[in-house]
């Protein structure tokens, strides 16, 4: 049973109501989640407000010390956390062990370390000395999605806490388990009461209550663009600070002068890793016409070799889709692609594994060609194991197609021509551009999207600046 973590204690929701938590690989409920509401959020806000007075005053080294205690407990429980992530989300256990949990640990390590080097500015003239203090905001809300549950939960709470804020966090209702286990570790590590509070429940109830709470000074949100839009409009009345990391429809641009083998292997990952449920996955693959037919054949053959099925099996490449509703959404886009004249080169259907996962929610890795770049399937986020192939001839043409969506989160360019790489990278409309690679993440770099992919940047000192308020002090000399 998952419980809320409020004022240092694990509590049932005040309503006494719960809903089911599913293991998507077997399509069965295996636990219950608190259906929290504004009363639980209010309790968390009071606890966070009380804790803020002391937490904001202790030296950053002391706050880092708590992080390192939590890290050692995460390392101790590494396998349990990875398994919980796999069961809750449907992702392969091997992926949770190699990506999700190591990165969650790294998030805490990273912010515990960089806070020591955080500086504020000073400006000196003959007339005056100006210096800027950066103070924590107070109580902040952190709302995270289901695709990388503990990875994104810690990515949000770590910079907020390390810079002296107290947090009310809400993980996705679909994947609450690792955030719950994390709250148990916070208690064991002796994190002061009320510094971190974790409220479980639906976005439309618990999430909204966090956004609307008058004591919450800022919201850091990762999730869908539609939800981001709602949060932005609710938060505008109270002038809350906002950081929104939203959806994407990322282009992968393959030029004929690329390192072909490297590109082929990486594009398989950028298309289908984590069932294609990473906001950074490339879902529109633009391929130069000179290598289009070869790429189509090789890529489709390699996609067919991916092993879909039981996430607990060590050789599984692609696990289950997080929910039945999401699986149906993905399948509906494939159906629409066929209606619009798209040719399914491989996949295209629900997948039924043999054995214990035969009822589970799986979708075959799917490659589609023959769709216009401006059709719905090529413009809207599907967020599943579905990619489209689109041939192109010139840079101008491909940039026009790549930039045609409302989104602008990430992009990938494959070319060995240095000038072309710089030229295309500077013209592509996205917050993150990878050239000849994908998902290399240096946590010091600014992370975020343009257009409907979000507002603000996370990562490094950008995140610390977001969670602090600048105050300038001017002294006449
Ligand atoms: P979602 O927007 O449905 O939910 C995200 C979180 O917001 C959940 O915790 C949910 O309960 C909460 N929520 C929902 N409605 C709310 C409301 N009205 N007020 C406050 N909170 C509310 O997104 P999802 O389906 O969980 O995640 C998938 C989406 O996340 C995709 O669009 C994906 O691209 C995006 N995403 C973006 C990034 C990024 O860094 N840009 C990273 C991962 C995922």
Short mmCIF file of C-alpha atoms and ligand atoms in Angstrom, two decimals:
data_model
loop_
_atom_site.label_atom_id
_atom_site.label_comp_id
_atom_site.label_asym_id
_atom_site.label_seq_id
_atom_site.Cartn_x
_atom_site.Cartn_y
_atom_site.Cartn_z
CA UNK A 1 0.00 0.00 0.00
CA UNK A 2 1.35 3.43 -1.00
CA UNK A 3 0.99 6.20 1.61
CA UNK A 4 1.45 9.95 1.61
CA UNK A 5 4.57 11.34 3.24
CA UNK A 6 3.62 14.45 5.22
CA UNK A 7 5.54 16.11 8.03
CA UNK A 8 7.92 13.15 8.24
CA UNK A 9 5.18 10.54 8.58
CA UNK A 10 3.56 8.02 6.25
CA UNK A 11 -0.16 8.80 6.30
CA UNK A 12 -3.39 7.58 4.76
CA UNK A 13 -5.32 10.19 2.74
CA UNK A 14 -7.82 12.18 4.80
CA UNK A 15 -10.63 11.04 2.51
CA UNK A 16 -9.79 7.38 3.26
CA UNK A 17 -10.17 6.76 -0.50
CA UNK A 18 -7.74 4.79 -2.67
CA UNK A 19 -7.51 3.64 -6.28
CA UNK A 20 -5.77 0.65 -7.86
CA UNK A 21 -2.15 0.56 -8.93
CA UNK A 22 -1.50 -1.68 -11.96
CA UNK A 23 1.37 -3.81 -13.15
CA UNK A 24 1.01 -3.12 -16.91
CA UNK A 25 2.99 -6.21 -17.92
CA UNK A 26 0.25 -8.48 -16.56
CA UNK A 27 -2.65 -5.96 -16.65
CA UNK A 28 -3.48 -6.60 -12.98
CA UNK A 29 -3.85 -4.35 -9.95
CA UNK A 30 -1.17 -5.12 -7.39
CA UNK A 31 -1.61 -2.33 -4.85
CA UNK A 32 -3.55 0.79 -3.92
CA UNK A 33 -2.74 4.50 -4.13
CA UNK A 34 -4.13 7.33 -1.94
CA UNK A 35 -6.76 9.44 -3.68
CA UNK A 36 -5.53 12.61 -1.96
CA UNK A 37 -7.27 15.96 -2.16
CA UNK A 38 -6.78 19.59 -1.14
CA UNK A 39 -6.96 18.71 2.58
CA UNK A 40 -3.85 16.49 2.33
CA UNK A 41 -2.11 19.17 0.28
CA UNK A 42 -3.00 21.78 2.87
CA UNK A 43 -1.52 19.63 5.62
CA UNK A 44 1.65 19.22 3.55
CA UNK A 45 1.81 22.98 2.93
CA UNK A 46 1.62 23.70 6.67
CA UNK A 47 4.36 21.15 7.38
CA UNK A 48 6.54 22.56 4.59
CA UNK A 49 6.04 26.14 5.78
CA UNK A 50 7.04 25.20 9.33
CA UNK A 51 10.10 23.28 8.15
CA UNK A 52 11.23 26.10 5.84
CA UNK A 53 12.35 28.38 8.67
CA UNK A 54 15.11 26.01 9.73
CA UNK A 55 15.87 24.22 6.43
CA UNK A 56 16.47 27.49 4.59
CA UNK A 57 18.94 28.63 7.25
CA UNK A 58 21.20 25.60 7.61
CA UNK A 59 24.39 25.63 5.50
CA UNK A 60 24.17 23.97 2.10
CA UNK A 61 26.83 21.44 3.23
CA UNK A 62 24.42 20.19 5.87
CA UNK A 63 21.63 19.83 3.32
CA UNK A 64 24.06 17.92 1.07
CA UNK A 65 24.82 15.64 4.03
CA UNK A 66 21.18 14.50 4.12
CA UNK A 67 21.35 13.84 0.37
CA UNK A 68 24.42 11.64 0.78
CA UNK A 69 22.68 9.62 3.53
CA UNK A 70 19.70 9.07 1.22
CA UNK A 71 22.06 8.12 -1.63
CA UNK A 72 23.72 5.40 0.44
CA UNK A 73 20.29 3.96 1.28
CA UNK A 74 19.31 4.05 -2.42
CA UNK A 75 22.50 2.17 -3.23
CA UNK A 76 21.68 -0.39 -0.55
CA UNK A 77 18.14 -0.84 -1.99
CA UNK A 78 19.21 -0.50 -5.62
CA UNK A 79 17.64 -3.75 -6.87
CA UNK A 80 14.42 -3.25 -4.95
CA UNK A 81 14.01 0.24 -6.42
CA UNK A 82 14.77 -0.98 -9.96
CA UNK A 83 12.33 -3.86 -9.66
CA UNK A 84 9.62 -1.55 -8.28
CA UNK A 85 10.12 0.82 -11.23
CA UNK A 86 9.89 -2.07 -13.67
CA UNK A 87 6.69 -3.48 -12.15
CA UNK A 88 5.02 -0.06 -11.83
CA UNK A 89 5.88 1.26 -15.28
CA UNK A 90 6.36 -1.83 -17.47
CA UNK A 91 9.91 -0.89 -18.51
CA UNK A 92 12.59 -3.59 -18.72
CA UNK A 93 14.23 -4.37 -15.36
CA UNK A 94 17.59 -4.12 -17.14
CA UNK A 95 16.77 -0.53 -18.17
CA UNK A 96 15.64 0.46 -14.68
CA UNK A 97 18.98 -0.91 -13.41
CA UNK A 98 21.13 0.75 -16.06
CA UNK A 99 19.31 4.09 -16.47
CA UNK A 100 16.49 4.99 -14.07
CA UNK A 101 17.92 4.23 -10.65
CA UNK A 102 21.55 5.20 -11.40
CA UNK A 103 20.32 8.52 -12.76
CA UNK A 104 18.05 9.11 -9.75
CA UNK A 105 21.10 8.64 -7.52
CA UNK A 106 23.19 10.85 -9.80
CA UNK A 107 20.59 13.65 -9.60
CA UNK A 108 21.01 13.85 -5.83
CA UNK A 109 24.81 13.56 -6.04
CA UNK A 110 25.01 16.20 -8.74
CA UNK A 111 22.96 18.88 -6.96
CA UNK A 112 24.57 18.09 -3.58
CA UNK A 113 27.94 18.80 -5.23
CA UNK A 114 27.25 21.81 -7.47
CA UNK A 115 25.55 23.83 -4.76
CA UNK A 116 29.02 24.37 -3.26
CA UNK A 117 30.09 26.29 -6.36
CA UNK A 118 26.93 28.38 -6.79
CA UNK A 119 27.76 32.09 -6.84
CA UNK A 120 25.81 35.31 -7.04
CA UNK A 121 26.92 38.44 -8.87
CA UNK A 122 28.43 41.72 -7.78
CA UNK A 123 28.87 44.92 -9.81
CA UNK A 124 31.31 47.56 -8.73
CA UNK A 125 31.51 51.17 -10.00
CA UNK A 126 33.08 54.35 -8.60
CA UNK A 127 29.68 55.29 -7.25
CA UNK A 128 28.34 52.08 -5.74
CA UNK A 129 28.73 48.40 -5.04
CA UNK A 130 25.82 46.20 -6.06
CA UNK A 131 25.65 42.63 -4.89
CA UNK A 132 22.91 40.07 -5.40
CA UNK A 133 21.67 37.67 -2.78
CA UNK A 134 19.85 34.54 -3.90
CA UNK A 135 17.36 33.21 -1.36
CA UNK A 136 15.14 30.14 -1.52
CA UNK A 137 11.51 30.76 -2.47
CA UNK A 138 9.74 28.91 0.35
CA UNK A 139 7.36 26.05 -0.41
CA UNK A 140 7.48 24.75 -3.98
CA UNK A 141 5.46 22.14 -5.87
CA UNK A 142 7.09 19.41 -8.00
CA UNK A 143 4.79 17.45 -10.31
CA UNK A 144 6.25 14.59 -12.35
CA UNK A 145 5.13 12.09 -15.01
CA UNK A 146 5.13 8.28 -15.32
CA UNK A 147 7.72 7.60 -18.02
CA UNK A 148 10.90 8.00 -15.92
CA UNK A 149 9.31 8.01 -12.47
CA UNK A 150 12.12 8.22 -9.89
CA UNK A 151 14.55 9.74 -12.40
CA UNK A 152 12.33 12.80 -13.00
CA UNK A 153 10.99 12.97 -9.43
CA UNK A 154 14.55 13.37 -8.07
CA UNK A 155 15.52 15.68 -10.97
CA UNK A 156 12.87 18.11 -9.68
CA UNK A 157 13.09 17.79 -5.91
CA UNK A 158 16.91 17.75 -5.66
CA UNK A 159 17.65 21.33 -6.88
CA UNK A 160 14.61 22.64 -5.00
CA UNK A 161 15.67 21.13 -1.67
CA UNK A 162 19.40 21.77 -1.98
CA UNK A 163 18.79 25.48 -2.49
CA UNK A 164 16.82 25.65 0.76
CA UNK A 165 13.19 25.25 -0.31
CA UNK A 166 10.68 22.81 1.15
CA UNK A 167 8.77 20.69 -1.33
CA UNK A 168 5.34 19.22 -1.93
CA UNK A 169 5.88 16.62 -4.65
CA UNK A 170 3.32 14.65 -6.61
CA UNK A 171 4.45 11.68 -8.66
CA UNK A 172 2.24 10.32 -11.40
CA UNK A 173 -0.78 8.34 -10.20
CA UNK A 174 0.28 5.61 -12.67
CA UNK A 175 3.75 5.10 -11.15
CA UNK A 176 3.78 6.11 -7.48
CA UNK A 177 5.81 3.22 -6.04
CA UNK A 178 9.43 4.41 -6.19
CA UNK A 179 8.53 7.86 -4.85
CA UNK A 180 6.83 6.05 -1.95
CA UNK A 181 9.93 3.90 -1.33
CA UNK A 182 12.01 7.09 -1.56
CA UNK A 183 9.91 8.70 1.18
CA UNK A 184 10.63 5.67 3.41
CA UNK A 185 14.35 6.24 2.79
CA UNK A 186 14.03 9.93 3.70
CA UNK A 187 12.59 8.91 7.06
CA UNK A 188 15.42 6.41 7.59
CA UNK A 189 17.99 9.04 6.65
CA UNK A 190 16.56 11.42 9.25
CA UNK A 191 15.54 14.15 6.79
CA UNK A 192 13.89 16.83 8.97
CA UNK A 193 10.10 16.65 9.11
CA UNK A 194 8.18 18.63 6.51
CA UNK A 195 11.19 19.38 4.28
CA UNK A 196 9.91 16.98 1.64
CA UNK A 197 6.25 15.96 1.43
CA UNK A 198 4.95 13.50 -1.14
CA UNK A 199 1.27 13.54 -2.00
CA UNK A 200 -0.18 10.74 -4.12
CA UNK A 201 -3.30 10.95 -6.23
CA UNK A 202 -4.85 12.18 -9.44
CA UNK A 203 -3.57 15.26 -11.23
CA UNK A 204 -7.06 16.70 -11.51
CA UNK A 205 -7.45 16.63 -7.72
CA UNK A 206 -4.14 16.44 -5.80
CA UNK A 207 -2.07 18.02 -8.60
CA UNK A 208 -4.51 20.90 -9.04
CA UNK A 209 -4.61 21.47 -5.29
CA UNK A 210 -0.81 21.92 -5.25
CA UNK A 211 -0.94 24.35 -8.18
CA UNK A 212 -3.75 26.36 -6.58
CA UNK A 213 -2.38 26.42 -3.03
CA UNK A 214 -1.61 30.01 -1.97
CA UNK A 215 1.52 29.00 0.01
CA UNK A 216 3.16 27.34 -3.00
CA UNK A 217 5.53 29.86 -4.55
CA UNK A 218 6.69 27.94 -7.64
CA UNK A 219 5.75 24.89 -9.68
CA UNK A 220 8.19 22.68 -11.49
CA UNK A 221 6.20 20.45 -13.81
CA UNK A 222 7.10 17.73 -16.29
CA UNK A 223 4.29 16.18 -18.29
CA UNK A 224 2.00 16.72 -21.25
CA UNK A 225 1.55 20.05 -23.06
CA UNK A 226 -2.19 20.11 -22.39
CA UNK A 227 -1.62 19.77 -18.62
CA UNK A 228 1.17 22.36 -18.79
CA UNK A 229 -1.22 24.81 -20.42
CA UNK A 230 -3.78 24.30 -17.65
CA UNK A 231 -1.14 24.73 -14.95
CA UNK A 232 0.15 27.92 -16.59
CA UNK A 233 -3.31 29.43 -16.67
CA UNK A 234 -4.13 28.47 -13.04
CA UNK A 235 -0.78 29.71 -11.75
CA UNK A 236 -0.91 33.04 -13.54
CA UNK A 237 -3.45 34.53 -11.10
CA UNK A 238 -1.09 34.08 -8.15
CA UNK A 239 2.12 34.87 -10.11
CA UNK A 240 3.73 31.57 -9.22
CA UNK A 241 7.10 30.96 -10.80
CA UNK A 242 6.82 28.21 -13.41
CA UNK A 243 9.15 25.73 -15.03
CA UNK A 244 7.33 23.57 -17.57
CA UNK A 245 8.94 20.61 -19.33
CA UNK A 246 6.35 19.39 -21.81
CA UNK A 247 5.82 17.12 -24.80
CA UNK A 248 7.86 16.67 -27.94
CA UNK A 249 7.73 15.41 -31.52
CA UNK A 250 11.43 15.18 -32.07
CA UNK A 251 13.02 14.97 -35.52
CA UNK A 252 15.99 12.77 -36.34
CA UNK A 253 17.72 14.04 -39.51
CA UNK A 254 19.91 11.54 -41.31
CA UNK A 255 22.21 12.95 -44.02
CA UNK A 256 23.81 10.70 -46.62
CA UNK A 257 27.29 11.62 -45.31
CA UNK A 258 26.71 10.20 -41.83
CA UNK A 259 28.61 7.39 -40.10
CA UNK A 260 25.97 4.87 -41.21
CA UNK A 261 26.51 2.01 -38.75
CA UNK A 262 26.73 4.30 -35.72
CA UNK A 263 23.62 6.15 -36.88
CA UNK A 264 21.65 2.93 -37.46
CA UNK A 265 22.40 1.48 -34.02
CA UNK A 266 21.69 4.76 -32.18
CA UNK A 267 18.51 5.48 -34.14
CA UNK A 268 17.10 2.14 -33.00
CA UNK A 269 17.62 3.29 -29.40
CA UNK A 270 16.33 6.82 -29.98
CA UNK A 271 13.17 5.33 -31.49
CA UNK A 272 12.25 2.50 -29.12
CA UNK A 273 14.09 2.85 -25.81
CA UNK A 274 11.71 2.71 -22.83
CA UNK A 275 8.94 1.70 -25.33
CA UNK A 276 9.44 5.06 -27.07
CA UNK A 277 8.12 6.67 -23.89
CA UNK A 278 10.93 9.18 -23.41
CA UNK A 279 10.20 12.81 -24.19
CA UNK A 280 13.58 12.86 -26.00
CA UNK A 281 12.90 9.91 -28.33
CA UNK A 282 13.00 10.77 -32.02
CA UNK A 283 9.67 9.92 -33.61
CA UNK A 284 10.06 11.47 -37.09
CA UNK A 285 13.06 10.12 -38.98
CA UNK A 286 13.99 12.24 -42.01
CA UNK A 287 16.39 10.36 -44.30
CA UNK A 288 18.27 11.76 -47.30
CA UNK A 289 16.90 10.25 -50.52
CA UNK A 290 20.30 8.80 -51.53
CA UNK A 291 20.26 6.39 -48.57
CA UNK A 292 16.51 6.19 -47.93
CA UNK A 293 15.89 2.70 -49.40
CA UNK A 294 18.95 1.19 -47.72
CA UNK A 295 18.05 2.78 -44.36
CA UNK A 296 14.44 1.65 -44.65
CA UNK A 297 15.51 -1.98 -45.23
CA UNK A 298 18.19 -2.09 -42.51
CA UNK A 299 16.19 -0.19 -39.92
CA UNK A 300 13.08 -2.31 -40.42
CA UNK A 301 15.11 -5.53 -40.19
CA UNK A 302 16.75 -4.39 -36.95
CA UNK A 303 13.44 -3.26 -35.48
CA UNK A 304 11.95 -6.70 -36.14
CA UNK A 305 14.77 -8.24 -34.10
CA UNK A 306 13.86 -6.28 -30.92
CA UNK A 307 12.60 -8.59 -28.21
CA UNK A 308 9.28 -7.40 -26.81
CA UNK A 309 7.83 -9.01 -23.70
CA UNK A 310 8.28 -9.77 -20.01
CA UNK A 311 10.10 -6.75 -18.51
CA UNK A 312 11.71 -8.99 -15.89
CA UNK A 313 13.49 -11.13 -18.51
CA UNK A 314 17.12 -9.97 -18.84
CA UNK A 315 17.13 -9.96 -22.67
CA UNK A 316 13.91 -7.95 -23.14
CA UNK A 317 14.42 -4.82 -25.26
CA UNK A 318 10.92 -3.43 -25.01
CA UNK A 319 8.53 -3.89 -22.10
CA UNK A 320 4.88 -3.03 -21.51
CA UNK A 321 3.06 0.24 -22.18
CA UNK A 322 2.25 2.03 -18.93
CA UNK A 323 -1.56 1.76 -19.09
CA UNK A 324 -4.37 0.29 -21.16
CA UNK A 325 -5.56 3.79 -22.02
CA UNK A 326 -2.12 4.79 -23.29
CA UNK A 327 -1.77 1.56 -25.29
CA UNK A 328 -5.12 2.29 -26.95
CA UNK A 329 -4.03 5.84 -27.74
CA UNK A 330 -0.88 4.54 -29.46
CA UNK A 331 -2.86 1.95 -31.44
CA UNK A 332 -5.35 4.63 -32.51
CA UNK A 333 -2.51 6.67 -34.05
CA UNK A 334 -1.33 3.60 -36.00
CA UNK A 335 -4.88 3.11 -37.27
CA UNK A 336 -5.04 6.75 -38.28
CA UNK A 337 -1.70 6.42 -40.10
CA UNK A 338 -3.13 3.55 -42.16
CA UNK A 339 -6.27 5.54 -42.95
CA UNK A 340 -4.11 8.44 -44.11
CA UNK A 341 -2.25 6.20 -46.55
CA UNK A 342 0.75 5.24 -44.39
CA UNK A 343 2.45 1.86 -45.05
CA UNK A 344 3.30 -0.17 -41.96
CA UNK A 345 6.80 -1.54 -42.60
CA UNK A 346 6.84 -3.55 -39.38
CA UNK A 347 4.79 -3.86 -36.18
CA UNK A 348 1.49 -2.02 -36.15
CA UNK A 349 -0.41 -4.15 -33.65
CA UNK A 350 -0.88 -4.98 -30.00
CA UNK A 351 1.63 -7.66 -29.00
CA UNK A 352 0.68 -10.70 -26.93
CA UNK A 353 3.65 -12.39 -25.27
CA UNK A 354 3.53 -16.01 -24.21
CA UNK A 355 3.51 -16.93 -20.53
CA UNK A 356 2.80 -14.76 -17.51
CA UNK A 357 2.51 -11.50 -19.53
CA UNK A 358 -0.10 -12.69 -22.06
CA UNK A 359 -2.74 -10.25 -20.76
CA UNK A 360 -0.25 -7.35 -20.56
CA UNK A 361 -0.37 -4.07 -22.49
CA UNK A 362 2.29 -4.34 -25.22
CA UNK A 363 2.63 -2.70 -28.63
CA UNK A 364 4.90 -3.97 -31.39
CA UNK A 365 7.72 -1.60 -32.36
CA UNK A 366 6.25 0.07 -35.42
CA UNK A 367 7.81 1.75 -38.46
CA UNK A 368 5.57 3.66 -40.90
CA UNK A 369 6.34 5.38 -44.22
CA UNK A 370 4.43 7.23 -46.87
CA UNK A 371 2.77 9.88 -44.70
CA UNK A 372 2.90 13.60 -45.48
CA UNK A 373 5.03 15.54 -42.95
CA UNK A 374 2.11 17.73 -41.97
CA UNK A 375 -0.48 15.01 -41.22
CA UNK A 376 -1.77 14.45 -37.67
CA UNK A 377 0.46 11.41 -37.03
CA UNK A 378 3.52 13.48 -37.95
CA UNK A 379 2.46 16.52 -35.95
CA UNK A 380 1.06 15.15 -32.67
CA UNK A 381 2.96 13.42 -29.88
CA UNK A 382 2.28 9.66 -29.79
CA UNK A 383 4.74 8.81 -26.99
CA UNK A 384 5.08 5.14 -27.84
CA UNK A 385 7.11 2.71 -29.98
CA UNK A 386 6.03 4.27 -33.28
CA UNK A 387 8.24 6.12 -35.77
CA UNK A 388 7.68 7.44 -39.26
CA UNK A 389 10.21 7.62 -42.10
CA UNK A 390 10.22 10.65 -44.39
CA UNK A 391 12.65 11.11 -47.32
CA UNK A 392 14.18 14.51 -48.13
CA UNK A 393 16.51 16.05 -50.68
CA UNK A 394 17.78 19.43 -49.44
CA UNK A 395 18.67 21.01 -46.10
CA UNK A 396 16.08 23.71 -46.63
CA UNK A 397 13.35 21.15 -47.25
CA UNK A 398 14.20 19.04 -44.21
CA UNK A 399 14.45 22.05 -41.90
CA UNK A 400 11.05 23.21 -43.07
CA UNK A 401 9.53 19.78 -42.30
CA UNK A 402 11.42 19.29 -39.02
CA UNK A 403 10.34 22.73 -37.74
CA UNK A 404 6.71 22.33 -38.82
CA UNK A 405 5.31 21.02 -35.51
CA UNK A 406 4.16 22.98 -32.45
CA UNK A 407 6.86 21.23 -30.45
CA UNK A 408 10.55 21.98 -30.03
CA UNK A 409 12.13 19.81 -27.37
CA UNK A 410 15.00 17.79 -28.84
CA UNK A 411 16.48 16.88 -32.22
CA UNK A 412 19.19 14.65 -33.64
CA UNK A 413 21.39 15.36 -36.66
CA UNK A 414 23.54 12.71 -38.35
CA UNK A 415 26.30 14.03 -40.63
CA UNK A 416 30.09 13.90 -40.83
CA UNK A 417 30.12 17.34 -42.47
CA UNK A 418 31.05 19.80 -39.72
CA UNK A 419 29.74 22.92 -41.44
CA UNK A 420 26.44 21.23 -42.17
CA UNK A 421 26.14 20.10 -38.56
CA UNK A 422 26.59 23.67 -37.27
CA UNK A 423 24.34 25.15 -39.94
CA UNK A 424 21.43 22.78 -39.34
CA UNK A 425 21.85 22.79 -35.54
CA UNK A 426 21.57 26.57 -35.43
CA UNK A 427 18.40 26.62 -37.55
CA UNK A 428 16.50 23.79 -35.96
CA UNK A 429 13.80 24.88 -33.52
CA UNK A 430 14.52 22.85 -30.39
CA UNK A 431 16.03 23.36 -26.96
CA UNK A 432 18.40 20.40 -27.29
CA UNK A 433 20.31 19.28 -30.40
CA UNK A 434 22.38 16.10 -30.49
CA UNK A 435 24.86 15.73 -33.35
CA UNK A 436 25.97 12.17 -34.11
CA UNK A 437 24.66 10.93 -30.75
CA UNK A 438 21.55 10.71 -28.61
CA UNK A 439 20.82 11.02 -24.89
CA UNK A 440 24.31 12.03 -23.83
CA UNK A 441 23.37 14.08 -20.79
CA UNK A 442 25.74 16.41 -19.00
CA UNK A 443 23.67 17.56 -16.02
CA UNK A 444 25.32 21.00 -16.06
CA UNK A 445 23.75 21.89 -19.42
CA UNK A 446 20.43 23.76 -19.81
CA UNK A 447 17.60 21.31 -20.43
CA UNK A 448 14.22 22.28 -21.85
CA UNK A 449 12.16 23.00 -24.90
CA UNK A 450 10.89 25.83 -27.10
CA UNK A 451 7.40 26.46 -28.54
CA UNK A 452 4.81 24.11 -26.95
CA UNK A 453 7.55 21.95 -25.40
CA UNK A 454 7.87 24.21 -22.40
CA UNK A 455 9.06 27.29 -20.60
CA UNK A 456 12.31 27.63 -18.68
CA UNK A 457 15.38 25.45 -18.38
CA UNK A 458 16.31 22.78 -15.87
CA UNK A 459 19.78 21.45 -15.14
CA UNK A 460 22.89 22.88 -13.51
CA UNK A 461 22.75 26.42 -12.17
CA UNK A 462 19.66 27.18 -14.30
CA UNK A 463 17.72 24.98 -11.87
CA UNK A 464 19.28 26.58 -8.80
CA UNK A 465 18.44 30.02 -10.19
CA UNK A 466 14.84 28.94 -10.76
CA UNK A 467 14.47 27.83 -7.15
CA UNK A 468 15.96 31.04 -5.72
CA UNK A 469 14.90 34.68 -5.84
CA UNK A 470 17.43 37.39 -6.61
CA UNK A 471 17.67 40.40 -4.31
CA UNK A 472 20.02 43.20 -5.32
CA UNK A 473 21.64 45.31 -2.63
CA UNK A 474 23.16 48.63 -3.71
CA UNK A 475 25.63 50.36 -1.39
CA UNK A 476 26.75 53.92 -2.11
CA UNK A 477 30.49 54.24 -1.89
P1 LIG B 1 0.43 14.35 -17.65
O1 LIG B 1 0.50 15.77 -18.04
O2 LIG B 1 -0.82 13.62 -17.86
O3 LIG B 1 0.77 14.16 -16.10
C1 LIG B 1 1.98 14.61 -15.53
C2 LIG B 1 1.76 14.86 -14.05
O4 LIG B 1 0.85 15.95 -13.91
C3 LIG B 1 1.14 13.69 -13.28
O5 LIG B 1 1.69 13.64 -11.99
C4 LIG B 1 -0.33 14.09 -13.22
O6 LIG B 1 -1.02 13.52 -12.15
C5 LIG B 1 -0.21 15.59 -13.05
N1 LIG B 1 -1.40 16.36 -13.48
C6 LIG B 1 -2.33 16.02 -14.43
N2 LIG B 1 -3.26 16.99 -14.53
C7 LIG B 1 -2.90 17.96 -13.66
C8 LIG B 1 -3.46 19.23 -13.33
N3 LIG B 1 -4.57 19.68 -13.90
N4 LIG B 1 -2.83 19.99 -12.39
C9 LIG B 1 -1.70 19.55 -11.81
N5 LIG B 1 -1.14 18.35 -12.07
C10 LIG B 1 -1.72 17.57 -13.00
O7 LIG B 1 1.66 13.66 -18.38
P2 LIG B 1 2.02 12.11 -18.39
O8 LIG B 1 1.06 11.41 -19.29
O9 LIG B 1 2.21 11.64 -16.99
O10 LIG B 1 3.48 12.14 -19.07
C11 LIG B 1 3.70 12.07 -20.42
C12 LIG B 1 4.02 13.44 -20.97
O11 LIG B 1 5.14 13.98 -20.30
C13 LIG B 1 4.41 13.42 -22.43
O12 LIG B 1 3.77 14.46 -23.09
C14 LIG B 1 5.92 13.64 -22.41
O13 LIG B 1 6.45 14.22 -23.57
C15 LIG B 1 6.05 14.54 -21.25
N6 LIG B 1 7.41 14.52 -20.72
C16 LIG B 1 8.19 15.62 -20.92
C17 LIG B 1 9.50 15.62 -20.47
C18 LIG B 1 10.40 16.82 -20.65
O14 LIG B 1 11.45 16.87 -20.02
N7 LIG B 1 10.03 17.79 -21.46
C19 LIG B 1 10.01 14.50 -19.80
C20 LIG B 1 9.18 13.39 -19.64
C21 LIG B 1 7.87 13.42 -20.09
#
